[in-house]
Short mmCIF file of C-alpha atoms and ligand atoms in Angstrom, two decimals:
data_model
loop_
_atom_site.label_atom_id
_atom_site.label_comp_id
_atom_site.label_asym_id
_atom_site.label_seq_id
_atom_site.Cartn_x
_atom_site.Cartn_y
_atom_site.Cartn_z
CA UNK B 1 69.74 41.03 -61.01
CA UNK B 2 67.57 40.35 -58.18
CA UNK B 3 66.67 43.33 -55.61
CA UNK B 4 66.89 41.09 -52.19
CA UNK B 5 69.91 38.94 -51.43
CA UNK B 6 70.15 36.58 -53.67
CA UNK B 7 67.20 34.41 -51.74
CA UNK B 8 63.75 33.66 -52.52
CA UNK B 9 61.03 32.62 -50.26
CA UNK B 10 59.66 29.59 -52.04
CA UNK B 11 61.35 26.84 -53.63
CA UNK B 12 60.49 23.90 -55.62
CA UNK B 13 62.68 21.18 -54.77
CA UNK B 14 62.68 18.84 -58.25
CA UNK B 15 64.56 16.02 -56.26
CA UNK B 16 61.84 15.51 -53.73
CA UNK B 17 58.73 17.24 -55.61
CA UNK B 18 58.00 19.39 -52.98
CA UNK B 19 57.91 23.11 -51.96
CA UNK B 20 60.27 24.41 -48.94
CA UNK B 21 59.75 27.94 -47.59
CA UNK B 22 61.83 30.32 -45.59
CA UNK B 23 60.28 29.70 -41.50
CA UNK B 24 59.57 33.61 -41.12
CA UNK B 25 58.68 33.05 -37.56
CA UNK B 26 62.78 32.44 -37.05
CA UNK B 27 63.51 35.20 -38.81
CA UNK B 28 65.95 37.60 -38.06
CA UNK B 29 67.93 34.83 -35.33
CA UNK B 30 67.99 32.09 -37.99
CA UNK B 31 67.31 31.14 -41.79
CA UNK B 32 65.54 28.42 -41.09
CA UNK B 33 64.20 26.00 -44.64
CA UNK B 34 61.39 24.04 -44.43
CA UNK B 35 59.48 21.35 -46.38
CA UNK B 36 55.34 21.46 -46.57
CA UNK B 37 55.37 17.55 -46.79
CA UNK B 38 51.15 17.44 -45.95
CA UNK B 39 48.12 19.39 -46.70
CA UNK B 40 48.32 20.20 -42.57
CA UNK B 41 52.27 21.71 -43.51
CA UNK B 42 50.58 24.13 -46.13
CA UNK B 43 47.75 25.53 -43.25
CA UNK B 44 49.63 25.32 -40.72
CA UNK B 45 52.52 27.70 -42.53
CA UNK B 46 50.01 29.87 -43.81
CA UNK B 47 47.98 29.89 -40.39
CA UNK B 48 51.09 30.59 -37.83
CA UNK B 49 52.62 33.08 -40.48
CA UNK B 50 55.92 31.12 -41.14
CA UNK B 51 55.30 31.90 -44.30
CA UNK B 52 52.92 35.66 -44.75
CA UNK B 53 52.57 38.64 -46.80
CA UNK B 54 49.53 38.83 -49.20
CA UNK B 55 51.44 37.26 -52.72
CA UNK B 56 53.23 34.87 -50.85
CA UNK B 57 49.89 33.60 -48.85
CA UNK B 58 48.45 33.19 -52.35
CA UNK B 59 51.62 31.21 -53.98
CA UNK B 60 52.20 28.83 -51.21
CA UNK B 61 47.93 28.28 -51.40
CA UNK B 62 48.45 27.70 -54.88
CA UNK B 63 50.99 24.52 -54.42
CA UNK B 64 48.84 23.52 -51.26
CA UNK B 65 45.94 22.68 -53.25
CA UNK B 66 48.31 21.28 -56.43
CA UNK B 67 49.90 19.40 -53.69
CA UNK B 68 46.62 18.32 -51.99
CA UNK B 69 44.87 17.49 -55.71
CA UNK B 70 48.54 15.17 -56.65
CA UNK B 71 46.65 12.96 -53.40
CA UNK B 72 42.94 12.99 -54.67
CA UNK B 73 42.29 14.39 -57.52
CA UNK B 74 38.33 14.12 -56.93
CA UNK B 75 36.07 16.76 -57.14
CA UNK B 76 35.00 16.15 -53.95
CA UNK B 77 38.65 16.42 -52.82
CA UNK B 78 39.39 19.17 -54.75
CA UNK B 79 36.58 21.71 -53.28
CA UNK B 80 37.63 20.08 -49.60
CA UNK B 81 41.34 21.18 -50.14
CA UNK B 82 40.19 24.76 -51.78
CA UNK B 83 38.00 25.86 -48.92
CA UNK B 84 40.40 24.55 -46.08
CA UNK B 85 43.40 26.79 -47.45
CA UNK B 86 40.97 29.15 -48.19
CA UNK B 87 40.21 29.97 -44.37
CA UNK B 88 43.88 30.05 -43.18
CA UNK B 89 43.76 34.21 -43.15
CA UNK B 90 40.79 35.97 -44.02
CA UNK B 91 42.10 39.30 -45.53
CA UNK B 92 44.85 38.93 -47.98
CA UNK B 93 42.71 38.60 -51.54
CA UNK B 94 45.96 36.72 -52.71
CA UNK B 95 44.70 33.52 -51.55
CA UNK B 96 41.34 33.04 -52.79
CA UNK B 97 43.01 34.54 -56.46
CA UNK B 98 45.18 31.64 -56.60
CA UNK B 99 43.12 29.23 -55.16
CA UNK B 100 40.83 30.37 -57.43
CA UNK B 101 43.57 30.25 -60.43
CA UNK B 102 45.16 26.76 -59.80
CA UNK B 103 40.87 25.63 -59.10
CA UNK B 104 39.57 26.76 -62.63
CA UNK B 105 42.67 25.48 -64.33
CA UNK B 106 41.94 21.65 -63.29
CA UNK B 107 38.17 21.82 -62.68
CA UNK B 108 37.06 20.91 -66.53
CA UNK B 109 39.46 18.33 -66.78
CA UNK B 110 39.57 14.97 -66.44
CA UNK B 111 41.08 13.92 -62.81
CA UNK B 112 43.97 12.07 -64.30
CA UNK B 113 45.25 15.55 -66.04
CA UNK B 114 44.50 17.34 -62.67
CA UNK B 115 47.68 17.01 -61.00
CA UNK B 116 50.36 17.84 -63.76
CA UNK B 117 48.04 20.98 -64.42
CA UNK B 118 47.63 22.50 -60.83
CA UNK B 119 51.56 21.61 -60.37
CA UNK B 120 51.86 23.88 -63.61
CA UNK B 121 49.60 26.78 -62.83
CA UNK B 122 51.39 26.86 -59.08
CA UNK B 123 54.85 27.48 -60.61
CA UNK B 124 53.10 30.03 -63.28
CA UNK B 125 52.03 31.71 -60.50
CA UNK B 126 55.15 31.70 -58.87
CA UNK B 127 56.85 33.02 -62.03
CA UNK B 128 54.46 35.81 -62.75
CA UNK B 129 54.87 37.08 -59.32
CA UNK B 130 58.41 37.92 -59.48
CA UNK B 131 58.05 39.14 -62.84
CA UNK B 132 55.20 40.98 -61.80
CA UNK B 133 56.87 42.63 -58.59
CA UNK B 134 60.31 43.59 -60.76
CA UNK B 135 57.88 45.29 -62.73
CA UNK B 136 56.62 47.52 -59.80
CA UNK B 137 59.85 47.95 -59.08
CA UNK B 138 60.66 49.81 -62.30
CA UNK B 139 57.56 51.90 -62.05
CA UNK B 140 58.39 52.70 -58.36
CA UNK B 141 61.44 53.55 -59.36
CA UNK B 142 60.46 56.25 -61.84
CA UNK B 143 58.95 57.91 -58.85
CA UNK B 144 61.42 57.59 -56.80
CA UNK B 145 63.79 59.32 -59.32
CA UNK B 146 60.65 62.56 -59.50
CA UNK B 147 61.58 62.87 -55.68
CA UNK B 148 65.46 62.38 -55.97
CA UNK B 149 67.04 65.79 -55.41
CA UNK B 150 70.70 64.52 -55.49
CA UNK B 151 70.98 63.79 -51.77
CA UNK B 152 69.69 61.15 -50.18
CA UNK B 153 66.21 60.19 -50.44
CA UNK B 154 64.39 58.90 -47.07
CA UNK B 155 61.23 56.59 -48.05
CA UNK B 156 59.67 55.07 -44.65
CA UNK B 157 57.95 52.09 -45.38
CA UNK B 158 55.75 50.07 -42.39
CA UNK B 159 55.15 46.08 -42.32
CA UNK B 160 57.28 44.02 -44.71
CA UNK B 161 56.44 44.04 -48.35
CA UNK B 162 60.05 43.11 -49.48
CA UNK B 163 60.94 39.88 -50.90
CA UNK B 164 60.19 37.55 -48.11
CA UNK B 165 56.20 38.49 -48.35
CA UNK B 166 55.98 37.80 -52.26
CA UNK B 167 58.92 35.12 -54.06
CA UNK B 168 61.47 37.58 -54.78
CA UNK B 169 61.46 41.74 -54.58
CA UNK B 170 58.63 42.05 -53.12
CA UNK B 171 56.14 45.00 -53.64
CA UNK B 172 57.08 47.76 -51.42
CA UNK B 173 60.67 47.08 -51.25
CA UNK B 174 60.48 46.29 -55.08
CA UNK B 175 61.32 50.07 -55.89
CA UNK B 176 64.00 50.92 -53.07
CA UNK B 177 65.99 47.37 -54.04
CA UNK B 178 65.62 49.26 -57.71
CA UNK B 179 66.89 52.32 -56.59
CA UNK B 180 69.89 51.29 -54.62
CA UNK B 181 70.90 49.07 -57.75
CA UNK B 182 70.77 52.67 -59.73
CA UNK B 183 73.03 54.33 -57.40
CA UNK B 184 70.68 56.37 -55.94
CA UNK B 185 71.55 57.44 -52.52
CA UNK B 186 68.12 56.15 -50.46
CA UNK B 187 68.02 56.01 -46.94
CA UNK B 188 65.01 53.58 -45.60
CA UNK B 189 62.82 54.35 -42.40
CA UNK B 190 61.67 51.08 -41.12
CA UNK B 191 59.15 50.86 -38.52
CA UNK B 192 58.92 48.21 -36.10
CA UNK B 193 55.24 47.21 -36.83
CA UNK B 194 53.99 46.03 -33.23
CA UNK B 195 52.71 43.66 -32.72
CA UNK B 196 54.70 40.95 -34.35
CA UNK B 197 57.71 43.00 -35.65
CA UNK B 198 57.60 42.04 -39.18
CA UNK B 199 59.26 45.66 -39.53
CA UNK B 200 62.17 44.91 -37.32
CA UNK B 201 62.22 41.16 -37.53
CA UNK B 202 61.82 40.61 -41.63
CA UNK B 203 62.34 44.20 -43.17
CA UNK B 204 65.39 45.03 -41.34
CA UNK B 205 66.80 41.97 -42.36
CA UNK B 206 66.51 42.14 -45.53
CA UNK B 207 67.80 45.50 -46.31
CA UNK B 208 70.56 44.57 -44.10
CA UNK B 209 71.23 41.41 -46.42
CA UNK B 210 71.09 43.85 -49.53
CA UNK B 211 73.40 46.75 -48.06
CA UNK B 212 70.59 49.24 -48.32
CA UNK B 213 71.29 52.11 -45.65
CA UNK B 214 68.06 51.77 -43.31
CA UNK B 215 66.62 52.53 -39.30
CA UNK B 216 64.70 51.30 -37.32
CA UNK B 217 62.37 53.22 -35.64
CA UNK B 218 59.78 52.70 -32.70
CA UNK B 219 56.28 52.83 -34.28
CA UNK B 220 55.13 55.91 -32.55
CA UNK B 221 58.36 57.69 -34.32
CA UNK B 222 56.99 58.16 -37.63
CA UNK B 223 54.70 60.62 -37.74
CA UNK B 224 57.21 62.88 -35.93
CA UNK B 225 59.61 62.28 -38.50
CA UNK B 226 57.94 63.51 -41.40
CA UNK B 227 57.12 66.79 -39.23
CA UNK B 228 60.69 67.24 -39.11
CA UNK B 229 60.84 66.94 -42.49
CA UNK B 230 63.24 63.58 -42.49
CA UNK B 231 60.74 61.63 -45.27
CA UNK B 232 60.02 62.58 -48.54
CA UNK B 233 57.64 59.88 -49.36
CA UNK B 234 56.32 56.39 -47.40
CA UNK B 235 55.47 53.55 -49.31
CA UNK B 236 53.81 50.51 -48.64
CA UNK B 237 52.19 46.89 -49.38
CA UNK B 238 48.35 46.00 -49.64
CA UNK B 239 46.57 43.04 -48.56
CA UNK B 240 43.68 43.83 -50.34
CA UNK B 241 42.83 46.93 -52.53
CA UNK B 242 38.69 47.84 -53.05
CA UNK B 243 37.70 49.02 -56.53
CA UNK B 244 37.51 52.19 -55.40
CA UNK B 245 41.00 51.95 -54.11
CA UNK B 246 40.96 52.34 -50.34
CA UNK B 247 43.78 50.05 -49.15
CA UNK B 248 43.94 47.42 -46.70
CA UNK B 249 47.11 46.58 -44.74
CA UNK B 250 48.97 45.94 -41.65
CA UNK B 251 47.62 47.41 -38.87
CA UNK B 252 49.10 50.64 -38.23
CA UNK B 253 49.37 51.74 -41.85
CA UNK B 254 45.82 54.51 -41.49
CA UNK B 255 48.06 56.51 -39.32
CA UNK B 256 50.92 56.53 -41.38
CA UNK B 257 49.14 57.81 -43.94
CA UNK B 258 47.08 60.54 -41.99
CA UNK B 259 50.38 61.44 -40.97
CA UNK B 260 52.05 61.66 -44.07
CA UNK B 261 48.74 63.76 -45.53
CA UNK B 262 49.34 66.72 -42.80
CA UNK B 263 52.97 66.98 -43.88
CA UNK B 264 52.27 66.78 -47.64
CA UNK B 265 54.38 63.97 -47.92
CA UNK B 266 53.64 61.20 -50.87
CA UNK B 267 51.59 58.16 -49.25
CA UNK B 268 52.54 54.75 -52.24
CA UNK B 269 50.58 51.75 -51.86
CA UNK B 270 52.41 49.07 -54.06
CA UNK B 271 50.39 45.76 -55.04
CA UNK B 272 50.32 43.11 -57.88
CA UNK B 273 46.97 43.67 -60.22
CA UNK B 274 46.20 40.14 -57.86
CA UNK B 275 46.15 41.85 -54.76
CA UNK B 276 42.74 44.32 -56.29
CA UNK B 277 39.32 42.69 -54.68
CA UNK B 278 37.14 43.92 -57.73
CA UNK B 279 34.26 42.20 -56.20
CA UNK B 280 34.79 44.24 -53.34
CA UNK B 281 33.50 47.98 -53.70
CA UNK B 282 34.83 49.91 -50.66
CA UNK B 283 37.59 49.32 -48.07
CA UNK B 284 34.82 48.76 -45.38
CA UNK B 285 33.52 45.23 -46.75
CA UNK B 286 37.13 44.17 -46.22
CA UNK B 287 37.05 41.10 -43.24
CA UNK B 288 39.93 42.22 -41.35
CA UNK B 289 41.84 39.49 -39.59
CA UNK B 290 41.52 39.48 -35.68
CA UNK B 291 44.73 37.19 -33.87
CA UNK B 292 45.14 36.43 -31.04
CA UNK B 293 45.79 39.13 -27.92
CA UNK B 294 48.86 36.76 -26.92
CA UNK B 295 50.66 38.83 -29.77
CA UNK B 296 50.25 42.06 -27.82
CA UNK B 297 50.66 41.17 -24.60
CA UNK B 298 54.12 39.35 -25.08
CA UNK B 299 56.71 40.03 -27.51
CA UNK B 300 59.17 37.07 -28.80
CA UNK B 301 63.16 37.49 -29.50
CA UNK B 302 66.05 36.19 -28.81
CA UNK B 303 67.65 35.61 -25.61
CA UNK B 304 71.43 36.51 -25.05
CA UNK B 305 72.39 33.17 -26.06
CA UNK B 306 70.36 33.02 -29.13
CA UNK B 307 67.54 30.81 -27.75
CA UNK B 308 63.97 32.16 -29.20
CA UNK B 309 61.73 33.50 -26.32
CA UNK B 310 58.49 34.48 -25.66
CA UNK B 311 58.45 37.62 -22.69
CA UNK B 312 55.13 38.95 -20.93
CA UNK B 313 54.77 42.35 -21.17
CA UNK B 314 51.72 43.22 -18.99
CA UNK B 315 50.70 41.54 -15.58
CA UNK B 316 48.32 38.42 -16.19
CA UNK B 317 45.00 38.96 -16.99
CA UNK B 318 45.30 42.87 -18.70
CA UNK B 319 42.84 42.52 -21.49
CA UNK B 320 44.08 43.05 -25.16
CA UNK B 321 42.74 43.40 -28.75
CA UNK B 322 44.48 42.90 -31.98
CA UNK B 323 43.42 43.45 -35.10
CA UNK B 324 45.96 42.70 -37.87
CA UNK B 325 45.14 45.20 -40.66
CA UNK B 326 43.51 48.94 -41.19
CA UNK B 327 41.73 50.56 -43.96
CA UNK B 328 43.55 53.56 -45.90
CA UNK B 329 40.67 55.39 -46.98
CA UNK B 330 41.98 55.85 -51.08
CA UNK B 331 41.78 59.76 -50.55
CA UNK B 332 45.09 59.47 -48.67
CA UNK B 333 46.40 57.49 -51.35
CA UNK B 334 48.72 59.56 -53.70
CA UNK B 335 49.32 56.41 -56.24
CA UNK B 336 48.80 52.64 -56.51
CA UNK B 337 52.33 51.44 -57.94
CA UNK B 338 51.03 48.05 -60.03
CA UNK B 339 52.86 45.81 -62.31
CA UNK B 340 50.87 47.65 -65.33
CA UNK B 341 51.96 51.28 -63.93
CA UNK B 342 50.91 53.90 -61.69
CA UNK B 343 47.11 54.40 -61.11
CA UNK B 344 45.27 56.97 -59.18
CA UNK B 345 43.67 55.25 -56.08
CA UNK B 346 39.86 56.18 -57.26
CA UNK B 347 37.48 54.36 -59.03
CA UNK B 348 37.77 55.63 -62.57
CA UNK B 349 41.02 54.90 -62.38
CA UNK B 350 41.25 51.04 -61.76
CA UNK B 351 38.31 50.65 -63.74
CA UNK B 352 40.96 51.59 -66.55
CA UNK B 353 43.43 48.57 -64.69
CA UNK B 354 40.57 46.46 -65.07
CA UNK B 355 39.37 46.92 -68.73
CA UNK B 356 43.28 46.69 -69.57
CA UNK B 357 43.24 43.41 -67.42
CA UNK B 358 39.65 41.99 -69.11
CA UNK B 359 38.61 40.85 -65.42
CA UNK B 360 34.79 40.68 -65.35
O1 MRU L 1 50.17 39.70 -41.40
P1 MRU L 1 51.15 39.70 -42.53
O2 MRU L 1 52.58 39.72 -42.07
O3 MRU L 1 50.87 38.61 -43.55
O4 MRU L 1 50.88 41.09 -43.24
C1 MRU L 1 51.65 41.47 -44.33
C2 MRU L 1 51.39 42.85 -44.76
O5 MRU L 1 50.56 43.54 -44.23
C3 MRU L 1 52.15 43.33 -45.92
O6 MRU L 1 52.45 44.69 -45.78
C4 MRU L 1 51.26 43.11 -47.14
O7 MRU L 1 50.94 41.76 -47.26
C5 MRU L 1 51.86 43.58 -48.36
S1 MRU L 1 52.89 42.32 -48.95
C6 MRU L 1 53.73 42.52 -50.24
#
């Protein structure tokens, strides 16, 4: 059984050879397919966020460069492809892991065996990942039953990190879907994740499609929540994990965390292994995506008759920043939920992950 709605966010079409994705940008006004036909379709999705969340980024990298190598399979082509997915979003580790994966695959072999090969290693990838995210699912869900008291358990999760940001499950998510399968009564606290929503927009709508019992609340809610005692534990995605374990994701996610610390609630951070920057020692050498301010100062939705449209919020020339993702320093961490098991967000800890993994 699958923890979403029956939908994944990737697809390999065999008729036509090529990958369609879910637009996320339409989401939650329309399900909206679409084919990456070009090496411009793959940046361009990965770049305006129709398709976004760290595993997914990585996946749909992976079959941009198969897809780009099935044109030239040339060294020269090859390394041309790799670095020009590689700067479509700086922070999520995903994508220069798969790159990297589908890259060292091919490189040794003769050009003729490149394509079939990268083709391959995409849809490996693509298969481990939603192996590897039902996996964090069951260990999730272990903790979720520790906190399960017999009524029903309120886990407040920020961003999306459901099924539409990996292929299917998702990380986050992975454990609730789990848990509502079980018959466990959980209650979700969703926050709206200004400035682009994914929260409201992506998360909302997939719990909806599932039939898991969820809210929406304003950003600024959340920390006020778990004073009243209305959470018993947040969890969230990473976009990129250090070795020592701070965690890197959405913007926003630093004060959840602080928050949940000064009511003693459980802060989760669930990632695939892939999603751990082992070259990276300390949350502070992460880049962290800047977009552009136009995502503050206007917000996009629907209009009353369904029409997708962008409105100003502040008068013209207000300036803005926006930076996409913030740095959970690893001592607000209470566990990293992986697809090998729970970990303790400290060094010593992942160095374990890592010796179990054999990454050098
Ligand atoms: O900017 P986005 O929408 O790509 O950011 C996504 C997130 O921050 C997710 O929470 C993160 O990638 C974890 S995904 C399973």
């Amino acid at each position: 059984m699958f923890g979403g709605n029956g939908l994944c966010s990737l697809r390999w079409d065999e008729a036509s050879e090529r990958v369609e994705v879910i637009d996320q940008t339409a989401l939650p006004h329309q399900l909206r397919w679409i084919a990456l036909n070009t090496l411009d379709d793959y940046c361009h999705a990965i770049t305006e966020m129709q398709v976004r969340g760290a595993p997914l980024i990585g996946i749909t990298a992976g079959f941009g460069l198969a897809h780009a190598i099935a044109q030239d399979a040339s060294d020269a082509a090859l390394d041309a492809a790799h670095q020009r997915l590689l700067s479509t979003r700086p922070t999520a580790v995903n994508l220069r892991w798969a790159l990297q994966q589908v890259s060292s695959a091919v490189r040794l072999l003769d050009p003729a065996l490149r394509p079939d090969t990268a083709l391959q290693t995409a849809q490996r990838l693509r298969a481990e990942d939603i192996a590897s995210c039902e996996r964090i699912g069951s260990h999730g869900l272990m903790l979720l039953q520790g906190l399960a008291r017999g009524e029903t358990l309120n886990v407040m999760t920020h961003c999306n990190a459901g099924w539409l940001a990996t292929v299917q499950w998702g990380t986050a998510l992975a454990p609730i879907y789990k848990a509502h399968s079980e018959g466990i009564p959980v209650h979700v606290w969703v926050s709206e994740t200004r400035p682009r929503n994914q929260g409201m927009h992506l998360t909302a709508w997939e719990l909806q499609s599932a039939g898991v019992p969820f809210t929406v609340v304003a950003d600024n809610s959340c920390g006020q929540l778990m004073q009243q005692g209305m959470v018993d534990c947040v969890i969230v995605g990473s976009d990129r994990t250090a070795a020592n374990g701070d965690v890197c994701n959405k913007i926003g996610t630093y004060l959840k965390a602080l928050a949940a610390r000064a009511s003693d609630i459980p802060f989760y951070v669930a990632l695939p292994a892939s999603t751990i920057d082992w070259q990276c020692p300390r949350g502070e050498e992460i880049p962290i995506e800047e977009r552009g301010v136009s995502e503050v100062l206007a917000v996009s939705g629907a209009d009353i008759d369904g029409a997708i449209r962008e409105v100003k919020l502040v008068a013209d020339g207000v300036a803005a920043h926006n930076p996409a993702f913030d740095v959970t320093p690893a001592a607000l961490v209470a566990a990293l939920i992986t697809e090998h098991g729970v970990f303790q967000a400290n060094t010593e800890s992942l160095h374990a992950l890592q010796s179990q993994l054999d990454v050098v």
